[in-house]
Coordinates of N, CA and C in Angstrom, one line a residue:
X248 N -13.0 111.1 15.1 CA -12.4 110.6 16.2 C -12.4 109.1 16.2
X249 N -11.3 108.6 16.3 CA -11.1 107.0 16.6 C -10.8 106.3 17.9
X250 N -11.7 105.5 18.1 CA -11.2 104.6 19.2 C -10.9 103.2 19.4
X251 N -10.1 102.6 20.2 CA -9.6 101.6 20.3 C -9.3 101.1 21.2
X252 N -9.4 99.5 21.8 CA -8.8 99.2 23.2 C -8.4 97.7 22.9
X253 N -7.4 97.3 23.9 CA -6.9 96.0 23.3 C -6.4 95.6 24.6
X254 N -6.2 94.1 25.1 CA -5.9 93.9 26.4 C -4.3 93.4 25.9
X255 N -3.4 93.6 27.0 CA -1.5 93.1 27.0 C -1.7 92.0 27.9
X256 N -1.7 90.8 27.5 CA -2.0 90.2 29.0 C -0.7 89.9 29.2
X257 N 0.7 90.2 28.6 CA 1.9 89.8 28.9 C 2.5 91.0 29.9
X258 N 1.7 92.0 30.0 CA 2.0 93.1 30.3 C 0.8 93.2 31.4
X259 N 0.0 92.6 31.7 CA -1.0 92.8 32.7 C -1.5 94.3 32.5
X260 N -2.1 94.4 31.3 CA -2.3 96.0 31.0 C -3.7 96.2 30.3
X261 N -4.1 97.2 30.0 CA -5.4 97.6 29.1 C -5.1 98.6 28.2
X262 N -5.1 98.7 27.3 CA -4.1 99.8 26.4 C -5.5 100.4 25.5
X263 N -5.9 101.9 25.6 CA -7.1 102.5 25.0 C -5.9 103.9 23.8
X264 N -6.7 103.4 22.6 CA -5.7 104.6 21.5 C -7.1 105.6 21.0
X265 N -6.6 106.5 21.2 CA -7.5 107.7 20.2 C -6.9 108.4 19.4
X266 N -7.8 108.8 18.5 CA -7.2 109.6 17.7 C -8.2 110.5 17.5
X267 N -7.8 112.0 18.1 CA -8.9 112.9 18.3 C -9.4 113.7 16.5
X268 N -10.3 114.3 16.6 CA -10.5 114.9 15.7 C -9.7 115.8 14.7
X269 N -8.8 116.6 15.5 CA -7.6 117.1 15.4 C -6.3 116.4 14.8
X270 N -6.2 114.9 14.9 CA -5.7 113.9 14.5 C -4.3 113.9 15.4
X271 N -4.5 114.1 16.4 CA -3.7 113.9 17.7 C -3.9 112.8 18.1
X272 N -2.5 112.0 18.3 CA -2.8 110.4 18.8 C -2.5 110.2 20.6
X273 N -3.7 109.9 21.1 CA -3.1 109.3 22.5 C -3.5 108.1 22.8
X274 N -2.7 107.3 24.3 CA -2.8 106.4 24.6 C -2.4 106.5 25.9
X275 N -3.8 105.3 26.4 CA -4.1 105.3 28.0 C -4.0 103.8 28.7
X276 N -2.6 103.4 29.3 CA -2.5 102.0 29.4 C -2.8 102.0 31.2
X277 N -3.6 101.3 31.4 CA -4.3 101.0 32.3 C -3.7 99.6 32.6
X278 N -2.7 99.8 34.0 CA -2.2 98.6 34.9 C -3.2 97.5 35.6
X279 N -2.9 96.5 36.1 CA -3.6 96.1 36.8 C -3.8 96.1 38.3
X280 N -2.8 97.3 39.0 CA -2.6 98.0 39.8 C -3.1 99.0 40.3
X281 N -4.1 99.7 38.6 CA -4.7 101.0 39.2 C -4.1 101.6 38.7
X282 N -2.8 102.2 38.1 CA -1.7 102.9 37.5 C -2.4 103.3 36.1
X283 N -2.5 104.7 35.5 CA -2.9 105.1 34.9 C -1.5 105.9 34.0
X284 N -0.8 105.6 32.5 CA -0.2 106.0 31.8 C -0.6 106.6 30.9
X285 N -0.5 108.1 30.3 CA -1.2 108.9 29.7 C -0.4 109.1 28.6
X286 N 0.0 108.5 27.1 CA 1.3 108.8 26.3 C 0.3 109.6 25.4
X287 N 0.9 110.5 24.9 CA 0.4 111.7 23.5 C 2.2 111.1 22.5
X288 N 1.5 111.1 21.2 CA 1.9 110.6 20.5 C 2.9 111.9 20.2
X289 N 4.5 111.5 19.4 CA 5.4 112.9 19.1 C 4.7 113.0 17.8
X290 N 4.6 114.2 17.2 CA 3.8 115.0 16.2 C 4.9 114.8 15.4
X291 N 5.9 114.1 15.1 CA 6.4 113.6 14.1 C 6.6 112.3 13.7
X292 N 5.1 112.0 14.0 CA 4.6 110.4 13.5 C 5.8 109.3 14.1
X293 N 6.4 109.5 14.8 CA 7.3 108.4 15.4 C 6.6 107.4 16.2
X294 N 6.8 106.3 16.5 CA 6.0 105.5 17.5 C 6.4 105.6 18.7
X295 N 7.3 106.7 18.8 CA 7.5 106.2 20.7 C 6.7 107.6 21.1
X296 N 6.8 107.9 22.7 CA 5.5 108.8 22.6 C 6.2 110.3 22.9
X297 N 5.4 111.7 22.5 CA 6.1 112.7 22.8 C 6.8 113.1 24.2
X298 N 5.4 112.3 24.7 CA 5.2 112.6 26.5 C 4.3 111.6 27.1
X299 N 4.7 111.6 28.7 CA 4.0 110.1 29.2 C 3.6 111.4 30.8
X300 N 2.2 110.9 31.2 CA 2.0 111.3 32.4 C 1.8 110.1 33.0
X301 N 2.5 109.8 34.1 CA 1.9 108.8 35.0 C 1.1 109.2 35.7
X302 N -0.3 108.4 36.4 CA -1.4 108.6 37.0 C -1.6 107.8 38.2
X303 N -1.5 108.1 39.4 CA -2.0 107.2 40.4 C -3.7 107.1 39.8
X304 N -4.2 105.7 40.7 CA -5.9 106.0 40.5 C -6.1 107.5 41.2
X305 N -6.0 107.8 42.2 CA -7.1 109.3 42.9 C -6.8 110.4 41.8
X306 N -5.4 110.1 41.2 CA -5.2 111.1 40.1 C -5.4 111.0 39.0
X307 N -5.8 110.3 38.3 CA -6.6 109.7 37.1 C -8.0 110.3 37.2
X308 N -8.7 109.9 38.7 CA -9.8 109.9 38.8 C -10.3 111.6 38.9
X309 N -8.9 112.3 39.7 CA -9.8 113.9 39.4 C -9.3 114.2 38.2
X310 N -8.5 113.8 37.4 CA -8.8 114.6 36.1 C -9.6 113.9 34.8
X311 N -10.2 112.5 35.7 CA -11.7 112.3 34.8 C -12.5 113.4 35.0
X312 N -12.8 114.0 36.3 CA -13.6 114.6 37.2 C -13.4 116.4 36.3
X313 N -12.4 116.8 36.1 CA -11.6 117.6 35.4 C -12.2 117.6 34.2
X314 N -12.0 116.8 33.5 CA -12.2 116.3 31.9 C -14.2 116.6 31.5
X315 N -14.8 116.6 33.0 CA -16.1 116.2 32.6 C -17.0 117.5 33.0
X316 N -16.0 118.3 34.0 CA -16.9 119.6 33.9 C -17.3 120.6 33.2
X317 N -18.2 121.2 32.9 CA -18.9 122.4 32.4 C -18.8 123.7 32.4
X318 N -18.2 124.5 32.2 CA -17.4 125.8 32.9 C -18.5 126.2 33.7
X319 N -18.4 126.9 35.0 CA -19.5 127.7 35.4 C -20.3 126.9 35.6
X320 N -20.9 125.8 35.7 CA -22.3 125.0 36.1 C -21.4 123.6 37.5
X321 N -20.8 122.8 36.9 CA -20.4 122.4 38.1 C -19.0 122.5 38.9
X322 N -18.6 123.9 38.9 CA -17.3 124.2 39.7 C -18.2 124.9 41.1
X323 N -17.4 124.0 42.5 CA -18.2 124.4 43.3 C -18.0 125.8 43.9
X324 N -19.0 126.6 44.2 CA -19.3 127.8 44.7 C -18.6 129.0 43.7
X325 N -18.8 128.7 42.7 CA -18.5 129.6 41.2 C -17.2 129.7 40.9
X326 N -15.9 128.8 41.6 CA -14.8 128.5 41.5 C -14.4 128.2 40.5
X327 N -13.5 129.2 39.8 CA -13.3 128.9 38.5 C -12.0 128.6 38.0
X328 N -11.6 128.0 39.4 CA -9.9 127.5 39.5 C -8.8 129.3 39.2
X329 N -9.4 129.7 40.0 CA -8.7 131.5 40.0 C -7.7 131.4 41.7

């Protein structure tokens, strides 16, 4: 897994690249707004991206929140999103 981050300051932006173990490329450009841009790279090595999620912050922040749970240990009251 690779990581990377670089600031745009023409773009007032924070731009974070991974490359997961799987060798799946993403990128997380972080406005100076709060605005969260989520690109996954197209799986035919092209540079533009397959797919972009835009992220308000509260929506960034529950699927940090998302990203960080445990199955079964912290979903509240055994909720297993059913």
């Amino acid at each position: 897994m690779h990581n990377s981050r670089s600031a745009e300051p023409a773009e007032r932006a924070v731009v974070h690249h991974m490359t997961t173990r799987h060798g799946e490329r993403l990128s997380l450009i972080v406005d100076d707004d709060g605005a969260r841009h989520l690109l996954v790279a197209d799986s035919c090595g092209f540079d533009a991206p397959g797919w972009e999620v835009v992220l308000d912050p509260d929506d960034a922040e529950r699927l940090a929140e998302m990203l960080t749970l445990r199955r079964g240990v912290d979903e509240p009251n055994g909720d297993r999103g059913r």
